[in-house]
CSV table of C-alpha atoms in Angstrom, one decimal:
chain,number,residue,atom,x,y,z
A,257,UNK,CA,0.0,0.0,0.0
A,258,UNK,CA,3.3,2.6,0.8
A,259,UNK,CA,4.9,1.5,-2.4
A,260,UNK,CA,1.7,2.7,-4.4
A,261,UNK,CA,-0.1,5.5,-2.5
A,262,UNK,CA,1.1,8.2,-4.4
A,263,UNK,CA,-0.1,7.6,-7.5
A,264,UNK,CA,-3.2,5.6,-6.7
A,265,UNK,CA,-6.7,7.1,-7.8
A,266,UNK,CA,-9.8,7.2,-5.4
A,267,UNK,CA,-13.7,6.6,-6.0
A,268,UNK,CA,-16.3,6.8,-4.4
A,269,UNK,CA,-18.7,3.4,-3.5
A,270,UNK,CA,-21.8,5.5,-4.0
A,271,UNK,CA,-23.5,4.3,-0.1
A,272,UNK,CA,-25.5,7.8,0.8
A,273,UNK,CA,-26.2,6.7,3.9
A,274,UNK,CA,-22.0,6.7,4.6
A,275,UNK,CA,-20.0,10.2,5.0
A,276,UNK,CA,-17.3,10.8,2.1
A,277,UNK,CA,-14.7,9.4,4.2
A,278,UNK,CA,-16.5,6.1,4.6
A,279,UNK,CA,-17.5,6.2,1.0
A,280,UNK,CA,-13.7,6.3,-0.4
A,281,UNK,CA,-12.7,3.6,-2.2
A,282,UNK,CA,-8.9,2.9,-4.0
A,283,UNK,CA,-7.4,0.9,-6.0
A,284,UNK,CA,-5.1,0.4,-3.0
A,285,UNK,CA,-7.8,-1.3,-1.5
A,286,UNK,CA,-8.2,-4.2,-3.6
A,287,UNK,CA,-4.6,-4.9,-3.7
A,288,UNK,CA,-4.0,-5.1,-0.2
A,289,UNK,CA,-7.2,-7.3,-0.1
A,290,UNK,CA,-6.2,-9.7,-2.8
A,291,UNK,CA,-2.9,-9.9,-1.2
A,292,UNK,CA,-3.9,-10.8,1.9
A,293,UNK,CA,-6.4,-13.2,0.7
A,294,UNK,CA,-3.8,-15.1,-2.0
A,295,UNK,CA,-1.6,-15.3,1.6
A,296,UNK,CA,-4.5,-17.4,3.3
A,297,UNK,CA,-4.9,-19.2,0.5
A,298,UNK,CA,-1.5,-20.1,0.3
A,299,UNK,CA,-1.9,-21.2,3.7
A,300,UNK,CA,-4.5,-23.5,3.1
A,301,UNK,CA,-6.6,-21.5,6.2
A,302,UNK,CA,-9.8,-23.1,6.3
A,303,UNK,CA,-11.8,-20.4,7.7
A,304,UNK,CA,-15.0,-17.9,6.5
A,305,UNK,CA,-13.9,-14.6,5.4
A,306,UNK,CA,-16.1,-11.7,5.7
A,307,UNK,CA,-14.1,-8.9,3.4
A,308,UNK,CA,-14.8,-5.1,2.8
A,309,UNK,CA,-14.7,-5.6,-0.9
A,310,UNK,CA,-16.4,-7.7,-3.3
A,311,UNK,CA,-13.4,-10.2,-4.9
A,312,UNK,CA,-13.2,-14.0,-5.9
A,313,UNK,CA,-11.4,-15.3,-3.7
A,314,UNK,CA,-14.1,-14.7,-1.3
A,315,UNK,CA,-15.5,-17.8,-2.3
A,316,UNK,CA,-13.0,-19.8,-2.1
A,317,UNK,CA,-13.2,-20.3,1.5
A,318,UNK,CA,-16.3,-22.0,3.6
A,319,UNK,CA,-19.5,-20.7,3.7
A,320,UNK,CA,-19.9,-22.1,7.1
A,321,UNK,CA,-17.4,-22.5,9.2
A,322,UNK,CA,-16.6,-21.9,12.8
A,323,UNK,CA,-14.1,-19.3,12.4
A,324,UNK,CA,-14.4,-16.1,10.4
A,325,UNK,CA,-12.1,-13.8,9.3
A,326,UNK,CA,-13.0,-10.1,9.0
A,327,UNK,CA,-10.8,-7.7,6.9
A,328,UNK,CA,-10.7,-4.2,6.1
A,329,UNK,CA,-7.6,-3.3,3.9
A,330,UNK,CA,-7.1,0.3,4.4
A,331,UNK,CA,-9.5,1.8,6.9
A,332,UNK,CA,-9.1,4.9,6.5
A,333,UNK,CA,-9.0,5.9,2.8
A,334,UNK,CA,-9.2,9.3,2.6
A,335,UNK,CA,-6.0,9.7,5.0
A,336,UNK,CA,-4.2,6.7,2.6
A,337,UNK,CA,-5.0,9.1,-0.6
A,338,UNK,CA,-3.5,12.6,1.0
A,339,UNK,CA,-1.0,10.6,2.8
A,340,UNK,CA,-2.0,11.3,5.9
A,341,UNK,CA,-1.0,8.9,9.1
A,342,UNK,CA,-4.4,8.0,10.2
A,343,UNK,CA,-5.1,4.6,8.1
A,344,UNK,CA,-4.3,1.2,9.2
A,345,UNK,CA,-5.6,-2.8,8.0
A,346,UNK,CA,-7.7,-4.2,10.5
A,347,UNK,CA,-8.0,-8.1,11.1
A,348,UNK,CA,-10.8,-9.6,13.1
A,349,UNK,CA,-11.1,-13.6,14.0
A,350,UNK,CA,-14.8,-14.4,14.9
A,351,UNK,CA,-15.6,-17.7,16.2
A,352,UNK,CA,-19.6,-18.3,15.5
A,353,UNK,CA,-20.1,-14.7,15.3
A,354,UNK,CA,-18.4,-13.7,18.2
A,355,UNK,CA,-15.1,-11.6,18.1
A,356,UNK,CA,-12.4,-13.2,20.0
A,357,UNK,CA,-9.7,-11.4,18.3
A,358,UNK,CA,-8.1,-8.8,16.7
A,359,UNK,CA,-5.1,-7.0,14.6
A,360,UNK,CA,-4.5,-3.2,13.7
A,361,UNK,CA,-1.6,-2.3,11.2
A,362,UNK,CA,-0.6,1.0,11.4
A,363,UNK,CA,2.4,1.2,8.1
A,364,UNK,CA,3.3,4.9,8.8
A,365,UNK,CA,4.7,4.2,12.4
A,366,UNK,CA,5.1,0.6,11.2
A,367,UNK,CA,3.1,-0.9,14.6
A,368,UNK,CA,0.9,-3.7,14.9
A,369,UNK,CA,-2.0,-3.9,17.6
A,370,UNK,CA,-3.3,-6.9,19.1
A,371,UNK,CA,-5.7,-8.0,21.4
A,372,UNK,CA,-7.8,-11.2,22.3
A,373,UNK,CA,-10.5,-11.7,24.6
A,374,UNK,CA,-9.2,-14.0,27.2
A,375,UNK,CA,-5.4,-11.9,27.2
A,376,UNK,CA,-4.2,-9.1,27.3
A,377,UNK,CA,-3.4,-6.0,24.5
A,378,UNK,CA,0.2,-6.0,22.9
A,379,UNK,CA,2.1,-3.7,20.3
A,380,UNK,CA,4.5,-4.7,18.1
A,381,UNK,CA,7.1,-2.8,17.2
A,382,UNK,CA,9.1,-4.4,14.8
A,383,UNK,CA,10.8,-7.4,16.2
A,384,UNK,CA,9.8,-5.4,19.9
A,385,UNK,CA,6.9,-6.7,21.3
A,386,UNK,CA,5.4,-4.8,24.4
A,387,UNK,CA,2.1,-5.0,26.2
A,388,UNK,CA,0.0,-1.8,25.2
A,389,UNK,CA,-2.1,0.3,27.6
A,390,UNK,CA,-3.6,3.4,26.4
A,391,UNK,CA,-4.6,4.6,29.9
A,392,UNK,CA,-2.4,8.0,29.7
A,393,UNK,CA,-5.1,9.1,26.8
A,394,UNK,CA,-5.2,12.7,28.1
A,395,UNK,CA,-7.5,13.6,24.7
A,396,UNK,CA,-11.0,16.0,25.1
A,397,UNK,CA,-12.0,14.8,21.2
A,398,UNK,CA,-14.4,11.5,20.4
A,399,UNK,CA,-14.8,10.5,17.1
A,400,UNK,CA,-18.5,10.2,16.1
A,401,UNK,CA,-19.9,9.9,12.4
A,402,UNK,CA,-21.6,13.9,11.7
A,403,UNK,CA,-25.2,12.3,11.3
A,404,UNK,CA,-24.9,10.1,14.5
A,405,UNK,CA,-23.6,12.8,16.7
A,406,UNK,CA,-24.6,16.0,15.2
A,407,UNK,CA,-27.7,16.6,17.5
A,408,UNK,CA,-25.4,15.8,20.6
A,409,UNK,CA,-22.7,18.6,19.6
A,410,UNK,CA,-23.6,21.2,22.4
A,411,UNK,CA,-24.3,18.2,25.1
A,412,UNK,CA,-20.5,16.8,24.3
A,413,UNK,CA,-19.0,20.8,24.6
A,414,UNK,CA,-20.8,21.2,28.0
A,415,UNK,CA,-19.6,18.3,29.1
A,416,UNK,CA,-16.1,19.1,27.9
A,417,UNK,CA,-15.7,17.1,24.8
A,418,UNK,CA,-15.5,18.1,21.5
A,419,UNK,CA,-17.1,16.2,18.4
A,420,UNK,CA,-14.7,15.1,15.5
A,421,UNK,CA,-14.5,12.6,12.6
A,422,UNK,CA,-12.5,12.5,9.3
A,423,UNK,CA,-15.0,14.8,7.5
A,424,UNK,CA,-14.1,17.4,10.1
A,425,UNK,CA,-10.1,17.0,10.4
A,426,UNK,CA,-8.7,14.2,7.8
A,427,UNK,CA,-6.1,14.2,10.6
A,428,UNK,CA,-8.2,11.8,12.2
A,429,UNK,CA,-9.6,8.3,12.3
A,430,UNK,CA,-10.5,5.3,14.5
A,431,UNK,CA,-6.7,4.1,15.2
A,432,UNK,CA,-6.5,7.6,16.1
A,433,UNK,CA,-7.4,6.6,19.6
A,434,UNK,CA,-3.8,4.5,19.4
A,435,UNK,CA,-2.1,7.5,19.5
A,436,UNK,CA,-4.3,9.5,22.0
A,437,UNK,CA,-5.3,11.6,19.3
A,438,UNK,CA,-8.7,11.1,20.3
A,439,UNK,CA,-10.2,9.7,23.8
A,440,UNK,CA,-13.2,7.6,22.6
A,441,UNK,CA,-15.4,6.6,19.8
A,442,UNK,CA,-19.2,6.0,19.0
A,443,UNK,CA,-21.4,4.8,17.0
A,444,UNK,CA,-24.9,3.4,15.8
A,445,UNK,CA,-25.2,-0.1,13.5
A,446,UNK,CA,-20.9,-0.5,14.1
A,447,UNK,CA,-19.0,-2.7,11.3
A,448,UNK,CA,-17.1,-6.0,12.3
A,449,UNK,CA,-15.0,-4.4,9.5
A,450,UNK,CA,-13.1,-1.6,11.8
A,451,UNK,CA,-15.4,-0.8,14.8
A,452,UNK,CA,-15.6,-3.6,16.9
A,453,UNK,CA,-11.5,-4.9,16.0
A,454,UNK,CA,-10.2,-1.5,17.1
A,455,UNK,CA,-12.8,-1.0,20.8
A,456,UNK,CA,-11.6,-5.1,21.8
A,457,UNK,CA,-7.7,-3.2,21.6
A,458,UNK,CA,-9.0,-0.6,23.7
A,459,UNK,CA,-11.3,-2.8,26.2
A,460,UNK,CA,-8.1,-4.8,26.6
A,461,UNK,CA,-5.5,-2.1,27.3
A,462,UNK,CA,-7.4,-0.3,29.9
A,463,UNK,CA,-10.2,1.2,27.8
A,464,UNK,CA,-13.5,0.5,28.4
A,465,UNK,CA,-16.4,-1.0,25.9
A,466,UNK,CA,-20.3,-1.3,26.1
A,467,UNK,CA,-23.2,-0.9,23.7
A,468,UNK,CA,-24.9,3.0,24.0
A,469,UNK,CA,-26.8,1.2,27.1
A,470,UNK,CA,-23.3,0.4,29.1
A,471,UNK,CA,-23.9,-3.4,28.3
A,472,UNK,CA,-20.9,-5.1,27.1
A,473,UNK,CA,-22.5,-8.9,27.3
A,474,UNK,CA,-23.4,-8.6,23.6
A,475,UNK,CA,-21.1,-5.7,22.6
A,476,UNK,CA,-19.0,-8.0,20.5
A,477,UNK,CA,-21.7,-10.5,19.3
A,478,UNK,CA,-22.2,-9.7,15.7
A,479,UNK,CA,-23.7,-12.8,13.8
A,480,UNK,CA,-26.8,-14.2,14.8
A,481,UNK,CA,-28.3,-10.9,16.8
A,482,UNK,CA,-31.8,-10.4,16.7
A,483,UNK,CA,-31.7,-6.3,17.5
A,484,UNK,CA,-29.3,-5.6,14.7
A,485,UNK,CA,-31.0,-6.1,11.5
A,486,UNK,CA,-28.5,-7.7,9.9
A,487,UNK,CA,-25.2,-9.6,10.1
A,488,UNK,CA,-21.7,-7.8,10.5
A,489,UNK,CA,-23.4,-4.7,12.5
A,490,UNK,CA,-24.0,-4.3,16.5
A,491,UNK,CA,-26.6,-2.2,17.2
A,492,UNK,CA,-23.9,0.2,18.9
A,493,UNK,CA,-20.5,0.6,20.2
A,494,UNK,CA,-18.7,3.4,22.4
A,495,UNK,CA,-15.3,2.8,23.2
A,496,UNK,CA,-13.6,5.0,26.0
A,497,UNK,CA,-10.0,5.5,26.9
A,498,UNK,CA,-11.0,5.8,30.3
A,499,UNK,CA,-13.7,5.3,32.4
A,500,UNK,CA,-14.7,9.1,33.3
A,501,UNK,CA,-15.4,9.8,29.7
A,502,UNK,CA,-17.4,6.8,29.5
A,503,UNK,CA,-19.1,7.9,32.2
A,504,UNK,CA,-19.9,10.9,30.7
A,505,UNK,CA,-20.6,9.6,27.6
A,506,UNK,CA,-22.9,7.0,28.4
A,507,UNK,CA,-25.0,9.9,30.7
A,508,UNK,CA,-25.2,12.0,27.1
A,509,UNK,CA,-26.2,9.0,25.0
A,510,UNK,CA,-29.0,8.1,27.5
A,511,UNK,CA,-30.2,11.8,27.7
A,512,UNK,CA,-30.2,12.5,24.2
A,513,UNK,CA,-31.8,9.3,23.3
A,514,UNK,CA,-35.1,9.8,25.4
């Protein structure tokens, strides 16, 4: 994806109900897809793969099998086409439905995040592997999408926080929170793509997770839901550095909900 990015073109998938940035598309992204894909192939993995864009190989790999593999090549896109640090791949491993783990690859600072559910969070850095803890997050900005959170602007300010997404500052995306560029994130009908990977980081490095209700039981639960509509989506997500923004978070959410 470095070796191409500056002279890849961008497009747009054409999905009103997503903001610009969600609607990029590049050419980048089906290259780092494929690639990955051919790898697993290679491999022989016999797992499901759930993958942010349509491709072939998808089907080459079970319809039903215990394990699925969730992949978003370049969340991100806009930041990858103005070369901006804020993109990453995100891995998810889902085992019947249920995320159980997850990897972030950030290529500009070249750092992978990873987290399961029954350990701990850990960073690599190169052939430097650390445990990861993003309690010093000292941020006042969450990352909400402009339609979720617009009505809930002045509520976030009196309470100290201030609303941002890529739309508003291309500076900034989900990994963001990796960098304690921003202190939490929220959101209504949440992609296994990027969402949920990126909070089960968080939730394991001293971050907290819940659904807009502060229930995490289900949080991660994205197959086979009966409140969500459809597959790949929880109903919501907010992911908080810390538990005093939760806090405050939550309280906003529940008042600006009723």
């Amino acid at each position: 994806a470095l070796e191409i990015q500056k002279n890849v073109t961008i497009k747009d998938k054409g999905n009103e109900r997503e903001s610009a940035a969600a609607r990029a598309l590049t050419d980048a992204d089906f290259i780092v897809q494929e690639g990955l894909l051919r790898f697993f192939m290679d491999q022989n993995y016999q797992f499901g793969i759930f993958a942010e864009e349509k491709s072939p190989y998808r089907d080459v790999f079970p319809k039903n099998s215990e394990y699925t593999i969730s992949l978003d090549p370049i969340d991100g896109t806009l930041a990858y086409k103005n070369n901006l640090p804020n993109f990453c791949t995100v891995i998810g491993v889902y085992k019947n439905g249920y995320l159980e783990g997850s990897m972030v690859h950030t290529p500009f600072d070249k750092k992978i995040f990873c987290a399961t559910q029954n350990g701990a969070s850990w960073v690599y850095e190169g052939d430097y592997k650390r445990n990861y803890n993003c309690g010093d997050n000292k941020s006042n900005l969450v990352l909400a999408s402009s339609k979720t959170a617009g009505e809930i602007r002045k509520s976030l300010e009196d309470n100290g926080l201030i609303l941002t997404n890529p739309d508003i500052d291309p500076n900034i995306g989900l990994n963001s929170i990796f960098r304690s560029k921003i202190a939490a994130f929220f959101r209504k009908r949440a992609s296994c793509l990027d969402w949920g990977p990126i909070a089960l980081i968080i939730d394991k490095s001293g971050g907290i997770v819940s659904d807009y209700n502060g229930k995490k039981q289900d949080v991660y639960q994205i197959w086979g839901r009966k409140d969500s509509g459809e597959d790949y989506y929880t109903p919501s997500i907010l992911c908080s550095s810390n538990e005093k923004i939760h806090t405050k978070l939550i309280n906003i959410l529940a008042q600006n909900s009723s």
